[in-house]
mmCIF file with all atom_site columns, C-alpha atoms in Angstrom:
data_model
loop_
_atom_site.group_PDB
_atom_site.id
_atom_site.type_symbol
_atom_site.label_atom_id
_atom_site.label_alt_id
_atom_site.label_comp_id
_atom_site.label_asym_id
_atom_site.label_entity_id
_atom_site.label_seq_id
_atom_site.pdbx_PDB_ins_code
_atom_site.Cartn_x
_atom_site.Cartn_y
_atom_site.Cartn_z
_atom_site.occupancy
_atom_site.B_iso_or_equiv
_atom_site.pdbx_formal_charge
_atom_site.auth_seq_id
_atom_site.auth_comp_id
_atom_site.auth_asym_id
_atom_site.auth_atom_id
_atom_site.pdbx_PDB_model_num
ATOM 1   C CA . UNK A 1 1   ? 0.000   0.000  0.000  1.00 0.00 ? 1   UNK A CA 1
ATOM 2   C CA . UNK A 1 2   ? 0.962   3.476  -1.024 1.00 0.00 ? 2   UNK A CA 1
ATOM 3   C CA . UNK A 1 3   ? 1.766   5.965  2.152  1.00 0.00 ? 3   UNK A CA 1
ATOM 4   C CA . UNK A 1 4   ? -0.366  8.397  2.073  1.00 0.00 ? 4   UNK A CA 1
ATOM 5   C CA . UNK A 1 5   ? 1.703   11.431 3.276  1.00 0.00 ? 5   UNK A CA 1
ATOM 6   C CA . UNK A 1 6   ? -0.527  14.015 2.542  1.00 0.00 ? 6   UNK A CA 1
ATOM 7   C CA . UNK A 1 7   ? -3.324  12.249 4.429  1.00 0.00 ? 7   UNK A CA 1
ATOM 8   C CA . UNK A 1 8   ? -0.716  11.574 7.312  1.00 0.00 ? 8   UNK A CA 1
ATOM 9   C CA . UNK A 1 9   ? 0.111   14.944 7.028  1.00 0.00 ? 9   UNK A CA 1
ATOM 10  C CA . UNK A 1 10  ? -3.225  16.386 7.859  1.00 0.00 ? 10  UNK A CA 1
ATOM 11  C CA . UNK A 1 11  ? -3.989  13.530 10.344 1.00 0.00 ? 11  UNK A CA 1
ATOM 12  C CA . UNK A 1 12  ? -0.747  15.002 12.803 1.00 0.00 ? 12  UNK A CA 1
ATOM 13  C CA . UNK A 1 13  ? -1.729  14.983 16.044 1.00 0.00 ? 13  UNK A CA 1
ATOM 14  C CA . UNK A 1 14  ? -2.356  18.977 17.290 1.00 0.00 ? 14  UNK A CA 1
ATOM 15  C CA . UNK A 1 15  ? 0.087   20.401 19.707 1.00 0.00 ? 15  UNK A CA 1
ATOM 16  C CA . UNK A 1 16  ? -0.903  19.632 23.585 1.00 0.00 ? 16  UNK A CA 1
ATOM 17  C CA . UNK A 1 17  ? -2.996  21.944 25.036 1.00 0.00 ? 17  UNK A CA 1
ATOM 18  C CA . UNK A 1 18  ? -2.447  22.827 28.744 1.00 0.00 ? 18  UNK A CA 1
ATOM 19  C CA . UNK A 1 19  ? -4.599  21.339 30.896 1.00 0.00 ? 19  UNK A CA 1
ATOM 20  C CA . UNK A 1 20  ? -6.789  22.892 33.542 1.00 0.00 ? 20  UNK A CA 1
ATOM 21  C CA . UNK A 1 21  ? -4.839  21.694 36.278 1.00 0.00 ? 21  UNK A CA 1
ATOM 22  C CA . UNK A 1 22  ? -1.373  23.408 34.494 1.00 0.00 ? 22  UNK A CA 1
ATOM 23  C CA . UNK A 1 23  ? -0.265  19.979 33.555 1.00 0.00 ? 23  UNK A CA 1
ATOM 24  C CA . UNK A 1 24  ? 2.012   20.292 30.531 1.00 0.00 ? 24  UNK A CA 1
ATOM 25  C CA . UNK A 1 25  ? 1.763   16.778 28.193 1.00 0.00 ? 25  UNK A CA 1
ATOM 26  C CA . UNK A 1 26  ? 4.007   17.630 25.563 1.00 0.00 ? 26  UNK A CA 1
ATOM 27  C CA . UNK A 1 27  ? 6.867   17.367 28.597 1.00 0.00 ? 27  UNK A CA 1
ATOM 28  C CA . UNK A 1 28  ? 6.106   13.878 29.645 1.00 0.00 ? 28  UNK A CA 1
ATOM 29  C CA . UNK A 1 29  ? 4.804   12.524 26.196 1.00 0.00 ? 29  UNK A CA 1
ATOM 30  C CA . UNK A 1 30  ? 8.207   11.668 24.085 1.00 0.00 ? 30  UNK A CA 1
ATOM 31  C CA . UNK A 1 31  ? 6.557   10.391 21.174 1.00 0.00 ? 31  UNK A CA 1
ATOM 32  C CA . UNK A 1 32  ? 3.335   9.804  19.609 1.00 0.00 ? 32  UNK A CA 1
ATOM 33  C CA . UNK A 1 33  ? 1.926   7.163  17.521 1.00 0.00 ? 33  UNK A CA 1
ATOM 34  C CA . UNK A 1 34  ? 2.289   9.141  14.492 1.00 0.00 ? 34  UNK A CA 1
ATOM 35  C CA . UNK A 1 35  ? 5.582   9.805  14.225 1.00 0.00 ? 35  UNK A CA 1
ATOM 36  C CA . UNK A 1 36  ? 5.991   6.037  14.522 1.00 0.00 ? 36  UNK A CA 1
ATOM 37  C CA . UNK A 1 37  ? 8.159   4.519  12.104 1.00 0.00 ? 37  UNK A CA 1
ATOM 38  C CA . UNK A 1 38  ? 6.801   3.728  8.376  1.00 0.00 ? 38  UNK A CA 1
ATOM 39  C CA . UNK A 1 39  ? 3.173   5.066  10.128 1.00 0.00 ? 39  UNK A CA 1
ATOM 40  C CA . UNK A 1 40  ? 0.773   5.756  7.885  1.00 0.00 ? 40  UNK A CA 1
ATOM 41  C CA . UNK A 1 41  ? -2.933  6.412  7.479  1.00 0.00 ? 41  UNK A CA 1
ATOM 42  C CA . UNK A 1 42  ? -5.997  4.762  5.750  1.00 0.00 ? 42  UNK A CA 1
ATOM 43  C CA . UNK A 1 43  ? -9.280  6.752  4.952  1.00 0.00 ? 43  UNK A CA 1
ATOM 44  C CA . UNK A 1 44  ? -11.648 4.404  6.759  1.00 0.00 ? 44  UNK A CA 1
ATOM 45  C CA . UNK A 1 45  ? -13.839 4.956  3.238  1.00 0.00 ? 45  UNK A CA 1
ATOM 46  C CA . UNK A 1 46  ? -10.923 2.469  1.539  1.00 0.00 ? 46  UNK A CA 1
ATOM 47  C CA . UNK A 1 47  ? -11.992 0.124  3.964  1.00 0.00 ? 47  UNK A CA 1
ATOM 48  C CA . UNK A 1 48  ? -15.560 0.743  4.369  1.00 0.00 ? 48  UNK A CA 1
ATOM 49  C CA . UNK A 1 49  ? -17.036 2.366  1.070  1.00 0.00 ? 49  UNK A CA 1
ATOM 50  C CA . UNK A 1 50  ? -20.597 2.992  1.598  1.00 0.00 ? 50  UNK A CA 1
ATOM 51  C CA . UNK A 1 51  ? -20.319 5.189  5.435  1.00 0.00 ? 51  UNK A CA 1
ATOM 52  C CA . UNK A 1 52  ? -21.895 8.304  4.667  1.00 0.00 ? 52  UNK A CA 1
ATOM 53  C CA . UNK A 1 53  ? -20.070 11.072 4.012  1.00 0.00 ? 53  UNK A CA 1
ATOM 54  C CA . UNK A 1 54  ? -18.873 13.739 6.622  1.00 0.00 ? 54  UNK A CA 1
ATOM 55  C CA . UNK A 1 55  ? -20.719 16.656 6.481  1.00 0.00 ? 55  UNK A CA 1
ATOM 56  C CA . UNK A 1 56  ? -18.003 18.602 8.663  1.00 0.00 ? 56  UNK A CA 1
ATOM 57  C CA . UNK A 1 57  ? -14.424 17.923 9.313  1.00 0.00 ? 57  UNK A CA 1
ATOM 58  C CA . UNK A 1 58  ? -11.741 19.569 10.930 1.00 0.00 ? 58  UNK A CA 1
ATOM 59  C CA . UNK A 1 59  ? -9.614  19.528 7.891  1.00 0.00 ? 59  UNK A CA 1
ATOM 60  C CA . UNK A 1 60  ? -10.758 19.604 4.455  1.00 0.00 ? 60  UNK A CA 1
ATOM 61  C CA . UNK A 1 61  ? -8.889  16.464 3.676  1.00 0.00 ? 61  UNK A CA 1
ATOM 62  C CA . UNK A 1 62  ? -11.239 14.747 5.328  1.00 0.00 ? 62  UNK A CA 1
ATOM 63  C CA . UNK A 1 63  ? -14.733 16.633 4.360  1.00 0.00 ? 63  UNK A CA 1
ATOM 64  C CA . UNK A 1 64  ? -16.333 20.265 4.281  1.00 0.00 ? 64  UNK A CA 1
ATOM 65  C CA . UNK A 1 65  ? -15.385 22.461 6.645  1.00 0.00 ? 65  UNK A CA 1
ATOM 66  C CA . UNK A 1 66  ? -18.144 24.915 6.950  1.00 0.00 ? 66  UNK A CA 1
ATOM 67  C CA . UNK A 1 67  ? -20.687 24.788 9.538  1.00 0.00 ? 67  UNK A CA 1
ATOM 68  C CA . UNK A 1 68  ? -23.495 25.630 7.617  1.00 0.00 ? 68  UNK A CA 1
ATOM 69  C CA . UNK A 1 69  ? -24.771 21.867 6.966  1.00 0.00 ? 69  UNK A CA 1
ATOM 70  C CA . UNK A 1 70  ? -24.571 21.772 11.033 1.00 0.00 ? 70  UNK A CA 1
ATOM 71  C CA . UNK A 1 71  ? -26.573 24.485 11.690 1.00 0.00 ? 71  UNK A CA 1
ATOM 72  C CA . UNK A 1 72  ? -28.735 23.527 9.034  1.00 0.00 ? 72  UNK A CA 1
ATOM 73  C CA . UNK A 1 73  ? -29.813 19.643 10.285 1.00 0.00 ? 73  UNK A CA 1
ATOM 74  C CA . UNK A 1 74  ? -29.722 21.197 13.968 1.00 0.00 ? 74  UNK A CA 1
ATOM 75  C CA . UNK A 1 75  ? -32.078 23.398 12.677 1.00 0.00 ? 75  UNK A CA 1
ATOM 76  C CA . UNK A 1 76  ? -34.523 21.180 11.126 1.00 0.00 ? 76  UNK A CA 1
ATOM 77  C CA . UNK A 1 77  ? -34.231 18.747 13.595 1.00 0.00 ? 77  UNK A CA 1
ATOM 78  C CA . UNK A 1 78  ? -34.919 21.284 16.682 1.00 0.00 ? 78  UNK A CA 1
ATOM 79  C CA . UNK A 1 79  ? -38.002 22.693 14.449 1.00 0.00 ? 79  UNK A CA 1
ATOM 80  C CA . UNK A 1 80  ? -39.836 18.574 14.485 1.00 0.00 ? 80  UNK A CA 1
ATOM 81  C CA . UNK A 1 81  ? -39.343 18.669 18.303 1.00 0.00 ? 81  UNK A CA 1
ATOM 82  C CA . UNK A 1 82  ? -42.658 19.301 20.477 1.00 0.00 ? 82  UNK A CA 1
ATOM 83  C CA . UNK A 1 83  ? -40.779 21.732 23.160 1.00 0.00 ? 83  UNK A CA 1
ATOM 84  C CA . UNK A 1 84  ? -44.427 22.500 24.259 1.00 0.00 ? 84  UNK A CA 1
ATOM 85  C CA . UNK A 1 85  ? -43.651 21.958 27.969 1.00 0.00 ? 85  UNK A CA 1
ATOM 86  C CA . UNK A 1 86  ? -41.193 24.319 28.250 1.00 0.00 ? 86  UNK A CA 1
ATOM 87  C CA . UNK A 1 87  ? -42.824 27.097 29.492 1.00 0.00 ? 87  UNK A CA 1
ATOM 88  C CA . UNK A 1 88  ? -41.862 31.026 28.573 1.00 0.00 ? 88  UNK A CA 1
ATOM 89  C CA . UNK A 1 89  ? -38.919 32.316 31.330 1.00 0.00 ? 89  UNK A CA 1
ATOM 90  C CA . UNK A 1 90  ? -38.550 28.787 32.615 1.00 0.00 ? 90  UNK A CA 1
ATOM 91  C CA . UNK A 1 91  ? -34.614 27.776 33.007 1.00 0.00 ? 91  UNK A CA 1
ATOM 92  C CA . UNK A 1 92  ? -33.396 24.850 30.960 1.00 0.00 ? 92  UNK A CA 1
ATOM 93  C CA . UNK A 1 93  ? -30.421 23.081 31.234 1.00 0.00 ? 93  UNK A CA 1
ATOM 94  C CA . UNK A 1 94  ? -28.793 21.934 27.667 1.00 0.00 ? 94  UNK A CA 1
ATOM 95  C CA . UNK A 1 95  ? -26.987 19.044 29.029 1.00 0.00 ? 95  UNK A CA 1
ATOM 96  C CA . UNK A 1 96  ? -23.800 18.972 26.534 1.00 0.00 ? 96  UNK A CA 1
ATOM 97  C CA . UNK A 1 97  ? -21.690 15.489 26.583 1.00 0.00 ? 97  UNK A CA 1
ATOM 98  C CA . UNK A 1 98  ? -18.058 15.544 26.755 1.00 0.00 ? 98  UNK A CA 1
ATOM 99  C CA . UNK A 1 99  ? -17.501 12.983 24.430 1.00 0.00 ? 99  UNK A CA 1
ATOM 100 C CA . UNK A 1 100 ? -19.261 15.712 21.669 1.00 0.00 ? 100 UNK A CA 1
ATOM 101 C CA . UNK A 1 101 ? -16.515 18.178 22.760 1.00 0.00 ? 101 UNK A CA 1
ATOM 102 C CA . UNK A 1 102 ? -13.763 15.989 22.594 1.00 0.00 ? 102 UNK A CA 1
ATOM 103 C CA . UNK A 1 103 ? -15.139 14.085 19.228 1.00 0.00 ? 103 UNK A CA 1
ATOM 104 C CA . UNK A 1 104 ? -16.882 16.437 17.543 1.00 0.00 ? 104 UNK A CA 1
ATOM 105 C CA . UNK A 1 105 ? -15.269 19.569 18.583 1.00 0.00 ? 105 UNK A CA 1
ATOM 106 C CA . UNK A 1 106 ? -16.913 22.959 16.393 1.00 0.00 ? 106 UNK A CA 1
ATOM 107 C CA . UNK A 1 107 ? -19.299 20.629 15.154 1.00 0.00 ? 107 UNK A CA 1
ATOM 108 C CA . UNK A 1 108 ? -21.182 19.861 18.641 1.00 0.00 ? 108 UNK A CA 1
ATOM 109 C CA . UNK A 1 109 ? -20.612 23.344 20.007 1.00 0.00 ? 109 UNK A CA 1
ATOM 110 C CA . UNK A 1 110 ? -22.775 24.515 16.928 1.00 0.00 ? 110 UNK A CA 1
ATOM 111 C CA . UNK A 1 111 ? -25.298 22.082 17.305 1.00 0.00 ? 111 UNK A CA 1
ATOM 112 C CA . UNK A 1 112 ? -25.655 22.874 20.722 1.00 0.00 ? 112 UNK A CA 1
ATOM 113 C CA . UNK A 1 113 ? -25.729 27.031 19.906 1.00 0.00 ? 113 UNK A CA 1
ATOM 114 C CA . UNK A 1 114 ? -28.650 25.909 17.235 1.00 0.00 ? 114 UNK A CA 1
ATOM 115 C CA . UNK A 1 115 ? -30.703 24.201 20.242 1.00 0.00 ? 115 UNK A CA 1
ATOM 116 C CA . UNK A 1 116 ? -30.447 26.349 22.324 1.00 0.00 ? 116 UNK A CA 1
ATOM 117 C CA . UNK A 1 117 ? -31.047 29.318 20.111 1.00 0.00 ? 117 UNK A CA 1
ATOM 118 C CA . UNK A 1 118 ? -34.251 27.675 18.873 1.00 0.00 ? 118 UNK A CA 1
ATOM 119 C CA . UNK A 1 119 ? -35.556 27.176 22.683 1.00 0.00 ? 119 UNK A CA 1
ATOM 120 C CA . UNK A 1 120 ? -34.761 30.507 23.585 1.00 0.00 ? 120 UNK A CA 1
ATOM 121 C CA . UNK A 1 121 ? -36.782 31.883 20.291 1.00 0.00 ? 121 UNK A CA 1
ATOM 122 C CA . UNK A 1 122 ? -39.740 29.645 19.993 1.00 0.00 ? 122 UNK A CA 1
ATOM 123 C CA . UNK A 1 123 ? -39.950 29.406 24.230 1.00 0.00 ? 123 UNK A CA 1
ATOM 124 C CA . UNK A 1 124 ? -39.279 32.691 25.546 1.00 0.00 ? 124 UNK A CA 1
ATOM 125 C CA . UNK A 1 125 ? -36.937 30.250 27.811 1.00 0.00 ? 125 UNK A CA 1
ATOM 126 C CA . UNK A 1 126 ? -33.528 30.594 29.580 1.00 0.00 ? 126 UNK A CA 1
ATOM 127 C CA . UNK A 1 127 ? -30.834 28.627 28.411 1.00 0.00 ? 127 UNK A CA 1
ATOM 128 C CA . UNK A 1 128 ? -27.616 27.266 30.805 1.00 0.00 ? 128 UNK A CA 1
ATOM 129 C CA . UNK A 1 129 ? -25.220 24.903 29.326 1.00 0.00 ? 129 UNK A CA 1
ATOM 130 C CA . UNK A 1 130 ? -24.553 22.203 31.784 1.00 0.00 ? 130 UNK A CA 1
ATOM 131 C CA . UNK A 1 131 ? -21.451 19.759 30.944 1.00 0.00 ? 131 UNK A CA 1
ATOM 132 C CA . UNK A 1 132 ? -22.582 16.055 32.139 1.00 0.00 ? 132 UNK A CA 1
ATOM 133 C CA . UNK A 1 133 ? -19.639 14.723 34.503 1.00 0.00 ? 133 UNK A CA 1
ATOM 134 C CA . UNK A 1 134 ? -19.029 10.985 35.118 1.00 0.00 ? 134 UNK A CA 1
ATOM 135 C CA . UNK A 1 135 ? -16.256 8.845  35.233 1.00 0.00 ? 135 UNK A CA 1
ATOM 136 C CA . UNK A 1 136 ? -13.734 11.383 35.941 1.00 0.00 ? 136 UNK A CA 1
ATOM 137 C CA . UNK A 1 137 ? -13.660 13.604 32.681 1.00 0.00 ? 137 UNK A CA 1
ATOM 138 C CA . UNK A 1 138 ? -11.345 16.273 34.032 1.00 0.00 ? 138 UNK A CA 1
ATOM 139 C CA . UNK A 1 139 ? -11.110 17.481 30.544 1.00 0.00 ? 139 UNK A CA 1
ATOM 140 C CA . UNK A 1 140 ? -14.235 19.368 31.101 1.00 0.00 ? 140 UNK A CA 1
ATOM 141 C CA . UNK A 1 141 ? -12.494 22.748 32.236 1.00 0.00 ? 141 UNK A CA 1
ATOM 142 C CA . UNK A 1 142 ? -10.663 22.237 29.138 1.00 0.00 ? 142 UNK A CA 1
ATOM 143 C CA . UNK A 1 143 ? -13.323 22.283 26.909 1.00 0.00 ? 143 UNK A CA 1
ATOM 144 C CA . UNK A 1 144 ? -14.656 25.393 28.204 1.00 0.00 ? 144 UNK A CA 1
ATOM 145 C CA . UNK A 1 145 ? -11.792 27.466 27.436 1.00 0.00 ? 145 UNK A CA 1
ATOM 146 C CA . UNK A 1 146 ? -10.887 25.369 24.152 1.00 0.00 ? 146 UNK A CA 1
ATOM 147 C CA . UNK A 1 147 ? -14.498 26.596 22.788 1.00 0.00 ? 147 UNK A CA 1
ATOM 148 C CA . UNK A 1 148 ? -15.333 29.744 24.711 1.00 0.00 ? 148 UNK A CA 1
ATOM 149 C CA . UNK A 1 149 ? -18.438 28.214 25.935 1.00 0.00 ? 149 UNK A CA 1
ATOM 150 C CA . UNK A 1 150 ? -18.709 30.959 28.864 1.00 0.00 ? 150 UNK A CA 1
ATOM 151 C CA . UNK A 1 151 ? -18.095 33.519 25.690 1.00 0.00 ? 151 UNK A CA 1
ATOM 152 C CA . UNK A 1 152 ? -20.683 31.399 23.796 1.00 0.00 ? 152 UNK A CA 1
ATOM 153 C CA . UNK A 1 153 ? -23.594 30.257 26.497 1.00 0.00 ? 153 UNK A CA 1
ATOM 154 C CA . UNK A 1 154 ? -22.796 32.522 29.712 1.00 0.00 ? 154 UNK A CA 1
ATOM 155 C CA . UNK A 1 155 ? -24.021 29.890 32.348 1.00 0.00 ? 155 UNK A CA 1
ATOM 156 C CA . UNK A 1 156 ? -21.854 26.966 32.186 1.00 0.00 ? 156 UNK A CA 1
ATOM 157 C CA . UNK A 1 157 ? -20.934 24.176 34.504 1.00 0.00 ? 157 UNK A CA 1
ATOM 158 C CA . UNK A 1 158 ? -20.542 20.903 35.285 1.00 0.00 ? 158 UNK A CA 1
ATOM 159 C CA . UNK A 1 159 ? -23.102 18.869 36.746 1.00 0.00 ? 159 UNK A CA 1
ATOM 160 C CA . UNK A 1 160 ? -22.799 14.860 37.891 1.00 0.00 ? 160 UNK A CA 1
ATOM 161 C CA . UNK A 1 161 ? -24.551 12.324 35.142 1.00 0.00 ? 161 UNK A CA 1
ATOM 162 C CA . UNK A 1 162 ? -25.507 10.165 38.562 1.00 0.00 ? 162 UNK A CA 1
ATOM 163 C CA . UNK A 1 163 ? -26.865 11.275 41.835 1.00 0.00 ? 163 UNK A CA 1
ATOM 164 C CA . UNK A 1 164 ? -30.005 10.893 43.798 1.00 0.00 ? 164 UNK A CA 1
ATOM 165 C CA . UNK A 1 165 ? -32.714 10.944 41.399 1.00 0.00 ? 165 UNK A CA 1
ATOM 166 C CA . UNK A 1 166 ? -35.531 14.170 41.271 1.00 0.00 ? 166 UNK A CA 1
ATOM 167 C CA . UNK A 1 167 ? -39.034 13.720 39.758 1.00 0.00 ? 167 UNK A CA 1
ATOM 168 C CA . UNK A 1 168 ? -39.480 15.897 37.124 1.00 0.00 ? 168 UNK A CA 1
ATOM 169 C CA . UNK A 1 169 ? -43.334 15.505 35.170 1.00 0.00 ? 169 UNK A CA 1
ATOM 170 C CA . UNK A 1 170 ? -42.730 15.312 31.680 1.00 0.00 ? 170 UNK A CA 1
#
């Protein structure tokens, strides 16, 4: 098989980031997988041709970068919900998943913005973003200042996944 450098290229791991705790990786970490020798990468399509295609990507190597398709199919997708119980100037909590930060990076963020955009518009409602917290995901702080979400949401925190339960009539 062919190396694929400029796919390798683009596929580079990103420089640490500095962790909320001031831990510094990139001083601890000698090498990564990438830079491996003779590593390469496969586009899981060669493997697997009929996934659907991205419709955002970091890189444009890898699909379209614009956001619009995102806010687009958040859009339609928030407009078939019946948000009918959420009253005007009642406080909802968009419960965002670290795994969408750390996976889907821009992408999530976006979808999130669209959501609660829509609930705020259609509901007359408050909005907090609340970042689930289980397992010990200390990468949450992180992914507030990696995305601004305090810029981009005002009211954000963590808040457990488990805990002692609380009715709540849906």
């Amino acid at each position: 098989m062919a190396l694929l450098s400029p796919f390798m290229d683009a596929l580079r791991p990103p420089a640490f980031h500095r962790t909320w705790n001031k831990r510094e990786p990139g001083k601890v970490v000698a090498k990564r997988a990438a830079d491996l020798p003779d590593m390469t990468a496969l586009p899981i399509r060669a493997l697997m041709p009929d996934l659907p295609q991205t419709i955002w990507s970091e890189d444009a190597l890898l699909g379209p970068t614009s956001l619009d398709e995102v806010r687009r199919q958040a859009q339609e997708r928030a407009e078939a919900i019946d948000w009918s119980k959420i009253q005007p100037g009642r406080m909802v909590n968009l419960i965002a998943n670290p795994h969408g930060l750390q996976l889907c990076g821009e992408a999530y963020v976006t979808m999130l913005e669209v959501i609660a955009a829509h609930v705020k518009e259609t509901r007359g409602a408050k909005v907090r973003l609340r970042i689930a917290e289980s397992m010990g995901h200390i990468e949450n702080p992180d992914w507030v200042k990696i995305y601004r979400l305090e810029e981009r949401f005002g009211d954000v925190e963590e808040c457990p996944q488990m805990g002692a339960g609380t009715k709540v009539d849906t």
